[in-house]
Each structure stands twice: as structure tokens, then as C-alpha cells.
Short mmCIF file of C-alpha atoms in Angstrom, two decimals:
data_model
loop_
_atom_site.label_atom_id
_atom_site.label_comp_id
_atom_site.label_asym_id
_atom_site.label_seq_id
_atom_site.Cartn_x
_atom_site.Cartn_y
_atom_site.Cartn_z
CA UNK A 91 29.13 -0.42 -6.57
CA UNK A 92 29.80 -2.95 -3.79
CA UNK A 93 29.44 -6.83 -5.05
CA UNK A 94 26.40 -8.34 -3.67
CA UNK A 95 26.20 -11.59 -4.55
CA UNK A 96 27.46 -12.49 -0.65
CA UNK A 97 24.87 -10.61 0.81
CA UNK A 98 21.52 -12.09 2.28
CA UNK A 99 18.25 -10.86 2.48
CA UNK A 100 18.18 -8.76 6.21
CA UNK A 101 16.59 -10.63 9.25
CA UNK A 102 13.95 -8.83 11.43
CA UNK A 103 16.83 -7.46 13.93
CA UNK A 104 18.68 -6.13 10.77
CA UNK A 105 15.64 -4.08 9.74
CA UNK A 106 14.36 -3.19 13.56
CA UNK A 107 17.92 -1.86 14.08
CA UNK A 108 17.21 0.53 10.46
CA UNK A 109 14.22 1.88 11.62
CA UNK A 110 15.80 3.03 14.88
CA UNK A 111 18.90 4.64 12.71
CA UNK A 112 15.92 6.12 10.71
CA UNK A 113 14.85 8.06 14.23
CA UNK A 114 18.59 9.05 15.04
CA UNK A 115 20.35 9.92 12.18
CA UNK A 116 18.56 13.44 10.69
CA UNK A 117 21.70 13.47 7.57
CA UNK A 118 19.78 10.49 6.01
CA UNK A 119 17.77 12.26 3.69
CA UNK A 120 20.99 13.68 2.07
CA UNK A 121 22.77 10.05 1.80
CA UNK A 122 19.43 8.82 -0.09
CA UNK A 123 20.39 9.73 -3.60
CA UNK A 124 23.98 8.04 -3.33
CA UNK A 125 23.13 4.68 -3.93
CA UNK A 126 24.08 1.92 -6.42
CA UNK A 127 22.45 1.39 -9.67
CA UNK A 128 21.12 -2.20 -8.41
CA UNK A 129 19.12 0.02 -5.67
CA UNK A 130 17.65 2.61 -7.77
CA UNK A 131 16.55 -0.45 -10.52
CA UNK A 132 14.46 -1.61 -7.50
CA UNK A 133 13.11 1.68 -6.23
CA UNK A 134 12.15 2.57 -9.66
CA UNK A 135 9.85 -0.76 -10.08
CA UNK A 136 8.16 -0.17 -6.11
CA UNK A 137 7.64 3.05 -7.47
CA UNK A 138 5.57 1.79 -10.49
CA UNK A 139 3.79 -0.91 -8.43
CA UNK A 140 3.05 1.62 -5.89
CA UNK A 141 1.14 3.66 -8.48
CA UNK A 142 -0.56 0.55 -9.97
CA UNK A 143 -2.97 0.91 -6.71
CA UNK A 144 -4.27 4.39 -7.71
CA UNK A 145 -3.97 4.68 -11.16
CA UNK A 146 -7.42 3.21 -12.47
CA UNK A 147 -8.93 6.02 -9.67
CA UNK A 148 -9.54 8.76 -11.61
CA UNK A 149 -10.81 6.72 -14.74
CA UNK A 150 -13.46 4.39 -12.55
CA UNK A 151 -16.36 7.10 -13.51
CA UNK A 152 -15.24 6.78 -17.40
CA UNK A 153 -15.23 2.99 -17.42
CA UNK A 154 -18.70 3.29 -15.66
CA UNK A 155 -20.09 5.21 -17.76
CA UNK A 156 -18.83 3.61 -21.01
CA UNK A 157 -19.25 0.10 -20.00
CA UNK A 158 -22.94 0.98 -18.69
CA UNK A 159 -21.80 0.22 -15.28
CA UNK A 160 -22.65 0.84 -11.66
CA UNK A 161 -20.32 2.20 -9.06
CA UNK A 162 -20.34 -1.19 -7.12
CA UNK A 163 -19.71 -2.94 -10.17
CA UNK A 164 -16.52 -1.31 -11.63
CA UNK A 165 -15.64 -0.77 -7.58
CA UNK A 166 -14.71 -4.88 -7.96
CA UNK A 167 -11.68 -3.40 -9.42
CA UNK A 168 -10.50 -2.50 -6.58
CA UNK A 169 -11.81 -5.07 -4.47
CA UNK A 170 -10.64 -8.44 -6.90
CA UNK A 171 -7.13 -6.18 -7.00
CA UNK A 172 -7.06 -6.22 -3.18
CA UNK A 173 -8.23 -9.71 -2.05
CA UNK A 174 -5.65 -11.36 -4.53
CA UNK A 175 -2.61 -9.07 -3.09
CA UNK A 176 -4.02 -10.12 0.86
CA UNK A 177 -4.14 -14.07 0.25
CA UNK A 178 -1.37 -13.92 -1.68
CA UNK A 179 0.66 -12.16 0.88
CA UNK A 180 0.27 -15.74 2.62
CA UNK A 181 2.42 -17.71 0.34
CA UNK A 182 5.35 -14.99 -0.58
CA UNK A 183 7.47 -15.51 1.91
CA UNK A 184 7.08 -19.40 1.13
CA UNK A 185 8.16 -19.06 -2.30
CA UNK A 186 11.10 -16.13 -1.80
CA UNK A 187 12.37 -18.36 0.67
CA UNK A 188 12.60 -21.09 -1.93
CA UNK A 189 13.34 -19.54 -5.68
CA UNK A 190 15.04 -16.67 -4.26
CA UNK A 191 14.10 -13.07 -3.90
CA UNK A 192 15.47 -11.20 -7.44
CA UNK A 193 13.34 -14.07 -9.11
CA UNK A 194 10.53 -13.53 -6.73
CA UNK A 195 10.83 -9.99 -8.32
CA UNK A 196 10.54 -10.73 -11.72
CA UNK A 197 8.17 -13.40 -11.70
CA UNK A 198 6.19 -10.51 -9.79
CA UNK A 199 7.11 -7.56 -12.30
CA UNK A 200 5.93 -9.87 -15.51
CA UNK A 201 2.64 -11.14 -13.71
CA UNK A 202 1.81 -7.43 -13.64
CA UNK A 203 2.87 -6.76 -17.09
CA UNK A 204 0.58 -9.54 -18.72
CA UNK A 205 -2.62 -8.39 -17.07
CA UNK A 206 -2.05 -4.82 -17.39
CA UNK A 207 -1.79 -5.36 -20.76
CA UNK A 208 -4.79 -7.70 -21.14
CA UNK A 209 -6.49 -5.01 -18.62
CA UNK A 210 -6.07 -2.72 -21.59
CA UNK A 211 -7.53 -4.84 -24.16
CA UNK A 212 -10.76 -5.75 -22.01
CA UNK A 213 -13.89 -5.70 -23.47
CA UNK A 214 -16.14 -5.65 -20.27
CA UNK A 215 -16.11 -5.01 -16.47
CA UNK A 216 -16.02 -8.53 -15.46
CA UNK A 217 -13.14 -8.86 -17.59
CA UNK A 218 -11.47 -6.05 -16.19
CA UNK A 219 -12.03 -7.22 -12.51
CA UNK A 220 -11.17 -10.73 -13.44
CA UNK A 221 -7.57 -9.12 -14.79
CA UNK A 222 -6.97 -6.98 -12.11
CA UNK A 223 -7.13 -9.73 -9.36
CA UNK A 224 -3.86 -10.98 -11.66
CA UNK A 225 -2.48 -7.76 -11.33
CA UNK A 226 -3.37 -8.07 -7.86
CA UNK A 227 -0.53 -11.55 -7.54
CA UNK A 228 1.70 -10.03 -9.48
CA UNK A 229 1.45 -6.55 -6.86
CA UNK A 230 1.99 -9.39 -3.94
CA UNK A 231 5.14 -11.37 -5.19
CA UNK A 232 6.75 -7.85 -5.96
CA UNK A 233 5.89 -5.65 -2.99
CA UNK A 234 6.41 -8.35 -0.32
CA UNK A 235 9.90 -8.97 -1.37
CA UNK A 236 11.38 -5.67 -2.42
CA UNK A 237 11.92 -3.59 0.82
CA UNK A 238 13.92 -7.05 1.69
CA UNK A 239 15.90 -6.41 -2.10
CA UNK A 240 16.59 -2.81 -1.20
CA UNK A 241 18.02 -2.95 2.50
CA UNK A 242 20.56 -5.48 1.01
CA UNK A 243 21.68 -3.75 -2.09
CA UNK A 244 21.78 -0.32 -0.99
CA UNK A 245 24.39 1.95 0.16
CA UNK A 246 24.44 4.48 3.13
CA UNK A 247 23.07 2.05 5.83
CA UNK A 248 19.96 0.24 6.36
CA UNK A 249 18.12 3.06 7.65
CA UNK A 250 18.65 5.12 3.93
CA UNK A 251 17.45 1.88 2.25
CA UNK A 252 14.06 2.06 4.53
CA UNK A 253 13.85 5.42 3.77
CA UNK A 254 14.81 5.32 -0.08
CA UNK A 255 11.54 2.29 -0.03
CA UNK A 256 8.70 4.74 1.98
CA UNK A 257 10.21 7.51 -0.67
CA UNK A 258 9.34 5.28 -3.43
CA UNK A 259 5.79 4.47 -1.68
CA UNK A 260 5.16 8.09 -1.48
CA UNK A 261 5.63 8.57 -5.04
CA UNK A 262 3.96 5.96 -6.63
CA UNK A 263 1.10 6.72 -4.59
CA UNK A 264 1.04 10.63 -5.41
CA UNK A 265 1.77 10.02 -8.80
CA UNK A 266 -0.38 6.95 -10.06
CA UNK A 267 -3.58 9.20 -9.87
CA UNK A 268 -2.17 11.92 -11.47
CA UNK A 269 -0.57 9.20 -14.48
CA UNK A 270 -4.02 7.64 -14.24
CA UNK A 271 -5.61 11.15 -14.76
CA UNK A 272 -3.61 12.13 -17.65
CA UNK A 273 -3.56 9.04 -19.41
CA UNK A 274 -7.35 8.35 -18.92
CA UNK A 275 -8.30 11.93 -20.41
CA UNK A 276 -7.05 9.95 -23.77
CA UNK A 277 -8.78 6.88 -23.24
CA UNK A 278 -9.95 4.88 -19.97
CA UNK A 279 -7.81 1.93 -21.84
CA UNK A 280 -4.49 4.05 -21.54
CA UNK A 281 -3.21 4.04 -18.43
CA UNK A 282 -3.43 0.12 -18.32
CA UNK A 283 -0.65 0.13 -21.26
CA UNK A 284 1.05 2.66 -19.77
CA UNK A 285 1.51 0.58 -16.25
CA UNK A 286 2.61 -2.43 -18.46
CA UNK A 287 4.97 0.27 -20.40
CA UNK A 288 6.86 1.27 -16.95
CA UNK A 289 6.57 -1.77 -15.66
CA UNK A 290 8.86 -3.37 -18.40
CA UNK A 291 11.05 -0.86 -18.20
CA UNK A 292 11.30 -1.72 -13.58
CA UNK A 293 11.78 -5.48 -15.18
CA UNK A 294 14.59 -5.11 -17.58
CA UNK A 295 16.48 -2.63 -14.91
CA UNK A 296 16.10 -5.08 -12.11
CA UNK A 297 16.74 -7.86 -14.46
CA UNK A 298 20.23 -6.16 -15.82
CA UNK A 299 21.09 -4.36 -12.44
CA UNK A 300 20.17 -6.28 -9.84
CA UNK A 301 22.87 -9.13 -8.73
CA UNK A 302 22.16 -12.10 -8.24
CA UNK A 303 21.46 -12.89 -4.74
CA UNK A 304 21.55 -16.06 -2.90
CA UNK A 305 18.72 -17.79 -1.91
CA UNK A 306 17.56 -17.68 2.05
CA UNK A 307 19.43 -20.64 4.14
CA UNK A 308 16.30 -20.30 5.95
CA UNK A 309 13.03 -22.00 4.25
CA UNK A 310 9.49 -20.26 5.57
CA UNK A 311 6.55 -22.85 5.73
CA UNK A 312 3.68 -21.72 4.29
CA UNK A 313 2.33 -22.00 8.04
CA UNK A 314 4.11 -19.43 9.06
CA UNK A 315 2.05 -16.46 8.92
CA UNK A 316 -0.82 -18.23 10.25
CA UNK A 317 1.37 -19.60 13.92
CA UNK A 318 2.34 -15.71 13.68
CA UNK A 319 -1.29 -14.70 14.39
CA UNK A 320 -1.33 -16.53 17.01
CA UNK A 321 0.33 -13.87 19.58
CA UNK A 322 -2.34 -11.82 20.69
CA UNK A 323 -0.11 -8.62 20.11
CA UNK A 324 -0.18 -9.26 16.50
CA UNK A 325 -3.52 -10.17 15.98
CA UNK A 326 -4.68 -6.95 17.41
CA UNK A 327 -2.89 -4.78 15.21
CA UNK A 328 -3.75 -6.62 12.53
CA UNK A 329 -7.51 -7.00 12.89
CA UNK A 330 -7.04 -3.14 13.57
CA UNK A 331 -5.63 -2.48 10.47
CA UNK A 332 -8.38 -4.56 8.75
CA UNK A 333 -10.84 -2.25 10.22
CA UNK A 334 -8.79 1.09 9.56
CA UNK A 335 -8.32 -0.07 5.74
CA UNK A 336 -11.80 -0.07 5.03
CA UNK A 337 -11.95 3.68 5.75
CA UNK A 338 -8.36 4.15 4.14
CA UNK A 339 -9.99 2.06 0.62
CA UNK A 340 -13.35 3.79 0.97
CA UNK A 341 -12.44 7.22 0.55
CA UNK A 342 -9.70 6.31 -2.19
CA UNK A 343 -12.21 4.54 -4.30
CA UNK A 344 -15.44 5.97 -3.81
CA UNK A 345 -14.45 9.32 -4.09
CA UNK A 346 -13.86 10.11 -7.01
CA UNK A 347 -17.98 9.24 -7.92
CA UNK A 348 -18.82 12.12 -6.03
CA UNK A 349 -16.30 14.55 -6.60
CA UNK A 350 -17.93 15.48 -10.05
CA UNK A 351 -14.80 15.97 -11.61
CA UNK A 352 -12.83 14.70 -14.80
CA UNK A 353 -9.97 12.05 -15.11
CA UNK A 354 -7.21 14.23 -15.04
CA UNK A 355 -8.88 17.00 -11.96
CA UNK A 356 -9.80 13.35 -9.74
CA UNK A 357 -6.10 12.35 -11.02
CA UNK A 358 -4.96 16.01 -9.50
CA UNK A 359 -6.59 15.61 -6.27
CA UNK A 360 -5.53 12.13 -5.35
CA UNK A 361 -1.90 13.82 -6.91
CA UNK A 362 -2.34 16.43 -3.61
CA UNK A 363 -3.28 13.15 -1.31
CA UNK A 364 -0.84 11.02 -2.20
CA UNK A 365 1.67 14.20 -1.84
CA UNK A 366 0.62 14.50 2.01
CA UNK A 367 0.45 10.96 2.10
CA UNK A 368 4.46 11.03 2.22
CA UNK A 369 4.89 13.80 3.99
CA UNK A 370 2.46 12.59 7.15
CA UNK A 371 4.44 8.98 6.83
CA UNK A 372 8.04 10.04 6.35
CA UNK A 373 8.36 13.64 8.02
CA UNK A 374 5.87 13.58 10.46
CA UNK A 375 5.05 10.04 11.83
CA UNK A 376 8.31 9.44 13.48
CA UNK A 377 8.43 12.78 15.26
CA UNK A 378 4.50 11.64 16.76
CA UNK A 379 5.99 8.62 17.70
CA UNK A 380 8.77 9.80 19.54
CA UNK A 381 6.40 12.60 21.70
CA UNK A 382 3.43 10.17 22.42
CA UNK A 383 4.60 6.53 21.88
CA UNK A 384 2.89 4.10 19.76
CA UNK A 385 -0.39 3.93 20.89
CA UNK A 386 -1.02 7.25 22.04
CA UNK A 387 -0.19 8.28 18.20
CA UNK A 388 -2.15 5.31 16.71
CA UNK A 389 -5.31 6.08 19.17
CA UNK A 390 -5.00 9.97 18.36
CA UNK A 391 -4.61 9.72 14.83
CA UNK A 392 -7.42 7.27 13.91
CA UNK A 393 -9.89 9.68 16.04
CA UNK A 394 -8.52 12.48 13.89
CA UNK A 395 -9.56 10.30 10.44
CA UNK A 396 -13.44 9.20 11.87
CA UNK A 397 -13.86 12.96 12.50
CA UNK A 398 -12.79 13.44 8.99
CA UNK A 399 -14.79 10.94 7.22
CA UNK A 400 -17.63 12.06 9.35
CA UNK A 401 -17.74 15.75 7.93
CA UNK A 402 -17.24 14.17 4.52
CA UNK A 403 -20.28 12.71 4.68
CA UNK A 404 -22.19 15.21 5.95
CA UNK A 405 -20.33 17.61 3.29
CA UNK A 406 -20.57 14.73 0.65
CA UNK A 407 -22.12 17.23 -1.95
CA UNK A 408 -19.70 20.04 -1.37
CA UNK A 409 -17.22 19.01 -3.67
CA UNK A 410 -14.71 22.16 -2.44
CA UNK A 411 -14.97 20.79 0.45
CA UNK A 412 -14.45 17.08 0.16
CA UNK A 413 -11.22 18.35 -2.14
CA UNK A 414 -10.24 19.70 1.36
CA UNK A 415 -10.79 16.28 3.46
CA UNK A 416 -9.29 14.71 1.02
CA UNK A 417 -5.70 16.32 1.33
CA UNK A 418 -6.48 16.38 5.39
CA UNK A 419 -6.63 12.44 5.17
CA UNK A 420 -3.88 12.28 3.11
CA UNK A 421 -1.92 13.58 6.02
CA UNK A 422 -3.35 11.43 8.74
CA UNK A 423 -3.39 8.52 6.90
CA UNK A 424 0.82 8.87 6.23
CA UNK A 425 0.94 9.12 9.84
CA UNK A 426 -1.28 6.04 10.70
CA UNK A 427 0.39 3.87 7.76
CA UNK A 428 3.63 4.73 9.43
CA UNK A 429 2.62 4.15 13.42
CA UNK A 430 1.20 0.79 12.42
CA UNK A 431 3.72 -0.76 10.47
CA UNK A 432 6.02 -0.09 13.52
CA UNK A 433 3.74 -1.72 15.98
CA UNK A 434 3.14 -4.68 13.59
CA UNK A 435 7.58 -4.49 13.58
CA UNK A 436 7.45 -4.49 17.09
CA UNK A 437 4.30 -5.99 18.78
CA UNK A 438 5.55 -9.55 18.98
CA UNK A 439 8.78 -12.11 18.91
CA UNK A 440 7.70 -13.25 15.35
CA UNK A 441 10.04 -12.72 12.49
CA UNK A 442 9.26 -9.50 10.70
CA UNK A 443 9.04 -11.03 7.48
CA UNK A 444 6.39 -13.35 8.70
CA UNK A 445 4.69 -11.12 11.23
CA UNK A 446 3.95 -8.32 7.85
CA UNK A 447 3.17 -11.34 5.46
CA UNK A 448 0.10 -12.08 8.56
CA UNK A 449 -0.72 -8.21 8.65
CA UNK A 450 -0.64 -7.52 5.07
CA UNK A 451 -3.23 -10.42 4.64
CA UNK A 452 -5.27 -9.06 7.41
CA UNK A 453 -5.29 -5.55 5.82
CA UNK A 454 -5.87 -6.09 2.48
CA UNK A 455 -8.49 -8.40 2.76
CA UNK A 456 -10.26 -5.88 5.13
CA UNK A 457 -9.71 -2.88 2.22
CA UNK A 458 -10.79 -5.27 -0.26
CA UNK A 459 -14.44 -5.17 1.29
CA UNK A 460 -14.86 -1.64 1.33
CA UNK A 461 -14.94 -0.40 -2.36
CA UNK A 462 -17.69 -2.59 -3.49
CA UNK A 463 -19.78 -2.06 0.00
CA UNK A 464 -19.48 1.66 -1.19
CA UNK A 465 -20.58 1.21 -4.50
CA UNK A 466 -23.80 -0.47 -3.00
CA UNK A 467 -24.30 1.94 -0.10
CA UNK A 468 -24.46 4.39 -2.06
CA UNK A 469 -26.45 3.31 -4.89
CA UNK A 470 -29.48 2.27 -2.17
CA UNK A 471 -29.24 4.65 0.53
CA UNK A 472 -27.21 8.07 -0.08
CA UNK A 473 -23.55 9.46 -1.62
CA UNK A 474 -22.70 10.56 1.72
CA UNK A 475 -23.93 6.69 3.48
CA UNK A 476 -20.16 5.43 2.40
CA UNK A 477 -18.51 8.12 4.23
CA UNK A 478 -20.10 6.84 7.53
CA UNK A 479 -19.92 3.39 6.97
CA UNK A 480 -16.24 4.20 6.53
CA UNK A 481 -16.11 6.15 10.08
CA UNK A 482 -17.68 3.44 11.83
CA UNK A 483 -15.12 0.54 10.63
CA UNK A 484 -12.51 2.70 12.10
CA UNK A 485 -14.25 3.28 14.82
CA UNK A 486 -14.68 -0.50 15.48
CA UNK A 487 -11.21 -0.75 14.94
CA UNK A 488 -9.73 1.89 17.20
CA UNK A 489 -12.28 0.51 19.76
CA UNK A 490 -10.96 -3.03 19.03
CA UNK A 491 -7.22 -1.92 19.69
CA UNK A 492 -8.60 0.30 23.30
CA UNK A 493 -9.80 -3.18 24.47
CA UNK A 494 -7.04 -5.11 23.69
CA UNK A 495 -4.27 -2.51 25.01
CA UNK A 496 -3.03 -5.22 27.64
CA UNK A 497 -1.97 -7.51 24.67
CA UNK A 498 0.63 -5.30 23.00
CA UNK A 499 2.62 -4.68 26.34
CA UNK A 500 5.93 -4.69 23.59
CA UNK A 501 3.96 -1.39 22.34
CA UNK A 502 5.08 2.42 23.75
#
């Protein structure tokens, strides 16, 4: 294992030139399991954060139903857990730039330990919701600095460390449902101890294996990401996103109320979605790309999920069929995560740490709306009412980025 401790967190050319070696070089997939232990301590951890975002899924009918709950209540999971992790996005850059990013890591990986712990031990929903918006700061400091962490410790190239980070997304993603699904056929309270379990395990492996790195020369001002909204480009993508994360957070959280299913069968199904989650966003986004361009893909694909959440609704008490949709949007949404976190890379001068700290604000505060406006759609007008709702925010988004095509000229 190469020594480290000279190395410095990539700049936004560093990573821009990865991506395009991610397009180009097709023997990447075979370098991604020769890395250094420092590199697979950090992959490990994304992993586990990763599935922090769909693990309580297939348990939010169980906690419902034995905390006398309504879906819009225990949806506030979701939605505390989502808000935190956007407005938090704001300051991370701020504070890696200052304390450095391995302790950025593990201040991150221990936030998420204690309240997924005390998540465990909660004796009500408003406890629960109150814990999971710590979970959500903890998700923030962590996420926001480790695809940084992992293009500098990693072997093979930049574009392998990119890769080796979406791999890690793609798991976590596929697998917190499932974990969440097994665990919560014991007890709703397990998979919150069995986050903090992993979790300690990510901490002590980055804490042992991971160098120490230098602290940036270069300090961010906390007024960074809000001068980066400021170029039209940017601001488009990212009040698109806000938009198309409504739909993306709808159908991940809301579904699993109408699926009529247990924890570990909604665990399965999310399993299947977070399965074609990777494979739209690794195997088939940059191929779309590459035919159509940026926003030809990102115009196509978000058509491709309103038609989707359309038929869900009207299919909303077909469960067989929603199954179905499900694994469909799975696939679409890999490719739309993909497309626009390359326009957001691209779409303006700004740094690209600063330019994803404004979009990952914009997003997740959008997503954080949408479970708890389910919840109460759905409660006072129909189970299917969500599903449109959901089609319409995209719609307002995709019509939002039409409009505004002129502004993202740096776009394909």
C-alpha cells in the first residue's frame, strides 16, 4: 500500500478528469477489487451509510402499527432524516476544509452510531423522528466527504475510485431494505442496533486503516455553496433535482404502506430496486449519455419515471403490479441519479466540491417534503393520490429544466 499521508483531497479537475477515464477505460471494473486496505475501510462505511437511507423502509408499517401511528406521522422519519442531511450539506465542506477530512469521517461515523443506537431504544415516534434527524448530520459529515477520501487513497486511477464509491452506493442501497427486512421481522427496534453494529465496525476500520491525511491548504467559507447558486446553470439542475427527489422519496417511502406486504417481502422488493438501481447508474447511464448527451438523457428519462408513477397510481391496489414499477423505477432512477450528478459536475465554473454541497442541499430538502406530504395525501384523499402528486413534481421539474435549457449551455 502506497503512503498517503502526502496526498490531498482531489480538486474538481482531478475528479472531472475520473469521470471521463470512467467513459474510456472498459478494464476498470476488473482493477476495482485491487485496492489498498485504507480504500476498502472507506467503501465499507459508504456502504453502511448508504443503507442507513432504506433500512427503516420495510419496518415503517410495524412501527405504525405498534406505536398507534399514522403513515404521515412515522413518514417524519424520513423527512427529519432528510432535511438534517440537506442543511447540513451547507456547512461540510466548511468544516472538512478546516479539521480535515479522515476526522470529518469519524466525527460523521460516531454521530450515526449514537442515534442509531438511541433510535433503538425509543419509546415513541417523535422520539424516533427527533433521533433520526441526528442520524441525518451524522449521514451529511460522512457522505459529503468520503468520495473525496476514496479518490485519494485508492489504487488503479481515479476513475476505479469513482467507480469503487457508485459500487458502494449501489449496495448499500440494495441491501439496507433487505437488512432492514430481515432484522425488522425480529423486532422493528433491530435494525437500528444493527446500523450502529456495522457502523462501528466502518469506524474502527477507517480509524485503524485510513492514514492520516493533511488538511486542505484551501479553507471553504461557509458562503460558498450559496455564491455557487448563483450561476444560473447550477441553479437549474438543482431546483430540478429538488423537484425529481420528491418523486424519487415518494415512491421509496410510501410504498411500502400499500404494498401489503411484511418486513422482510417490502425489505425483498426494495432488495430488487436498489439492485437495478446500480445497474441503471453504473452500466447503463454512461452508455445514454454518450448516445444522446446530457439533456436529451435527463429529459428522456424523467418522462420515462412520470409515466411510471402515473400507472402506479392508477394500479395503486395491484400490488403485483406496483412490485413491477417498482423494479422499472429502480432502473430509471440509476440512470437519472447518474445523468444529474454529471450535469451538476459540469454545468458551471464552480468547484465541484462546492457546486454538490449547493445541489445536495437543494435535493434533499426537496425529498425531505415528499414522505410526510404522502402520508397526508393519502390518509385524506386516496392510496393511489401520492403516486400523482409524485408525477406532477417531476413533471414541474422536467418542465423547469425545458425552460431553462439556454442556461446550461456547458450541458451536451
Amino acid at each position: 500500500m502506497s503512503d498517503i499521508r502526502n496526498e490531498t483531497i482531489p480538486d474538481g479537475h482531478e475528479i472531472e478528469q475520473a469521470e471521463n477515464e470512467i467513459k474510456e477505460d472498459a478494464h476498470s471494473i476488473k482493477r476495482i477489487f485491487r485496492q489498498p486496505k485504507a480504500a476498502w475501510a472507506v467503501a465499507f462505511a459508504c456502504v453502511v451509510a448508504f443503507m442507513g437511507i432504506g433500512l427503516v423502509d420495510p419496518i415503517l408499517p410495524s412501527i405504525a402499527a405498534q406505536m398507534d401511528a399514522t403513515p404521515s406521522q412515522v413518514e417524519l422519519l424520513f423527512t427529519s432524516y432528510l432535511l438534517v442531511t440537506g442543511i447540513m450539506m451547507l456547512i461540510t465542506g466548511w468544516l472538512s476544509s478546516r479539521i480535515g477530512p479522515k476526522m470529518t469521517l469519524l466525527i460523521g461515523l460516531v454521530i450515526i452510531i449514537l442515534f442509531s443506537t438511541l433510535g433503538g431504544l425509543a419509546g415513541s415516534v417523535d422520539e424516533l423522528v427527533g433521533l433520526r434527524a441526528g442520524w441525518g448530520l451524522g449521514n451529511a459529515l460522512f457522505i459529503s466527504t468520503a468520495l473525496a477520501v476514496i479518490v485519494s487513497v485508492a489504487g488503479g486511477g481515479s476513475a476505479v475510485a469513482i467507480m469503487l464509491y457508485e459500487a458502494a452506493l449501489g449496495l448499500g442501497m440494495s441491501v439496507g431494505p433487505l437488512l432492514g427486512g430481515l432484522l425488522g421481522s425480529i423486532h422493528w427496534r433491530a435494525p437500528f442496533f444493527g446500523v450502529a453494529v456495522l457502523m462501528l465496525i466502518g469506524l474502527l476500520a477507517v480509524w485503524i486503516l485510513l492514514t492520516d491525511m493533511p488538511k486542505p491548504t484551501k479553507k471553504i467559507p461557509l458562503s460558498a455553496p450559496f455564491q455557487a447558486l448563483r450561476h444560473p446553470g447550477l441553479l437549474t439542475i438543482g431546483l430540478t433535482a429538488l423537484f425529481y427527489n420528491f418523486g424519487f422519496f415518494t415512491l421509496l417511502t410510501y410504498s411500502p404502506f400499500v404494498l401489503n406486504l411484511g418486513e422482510f417481502g417490502i425489505g425483498f422488493v426494495f432488495f430488487v430496486w436498489g439492485v437495478m438501481l446500480a445497474i441503471g447508474s453504473i452500466f447503463i447511464a454512461p452508455s445514454f449519455e454518450t448516445k444522446m448527451g446530457t439533456k436529451k438523457s435527463l429529459s428522456l428519462v424523467m418522462i420515462g419515471i412520470i409515466i411510471t408513477l402515473a400507472l402506479m397510481g392508477i394500479g395503486a391496489d395491484w400490488p403485483v403490479f406496483l412490485i413491477v414499477m417498482i423494479a422499472l423505477m429502480g432502473l430509471l432512477l440509476g440512470i437519472n441519479n447518474t445523468v444529474m450528478t454529471t450535469a451538476v459536475m459540469e454545468v458551471s465554473p464552480v468547484e465541484r466540491s462546492t457546486a454538490s454541497a449547493a445541489y445536495s442541499f437543494l435535493r434533499f430538502t426537496g425529498g425531505s417534503i415528499s414522505p410526510w406530504l404522502a402520508g397526508k395525501v393519502s390518509e385524506h384523499i386516496s392510496i393511489g393520490a401520492p403516486y400523482y402528486v409524485a408525477a406532477a413534481a417531476v413533471l414541474v421539474g422536467l418542465l423547469l429544466f425545458t425552460a431553462r435549457r439556454g442556461a446550461m449551455d456547458r450541458l451536451s
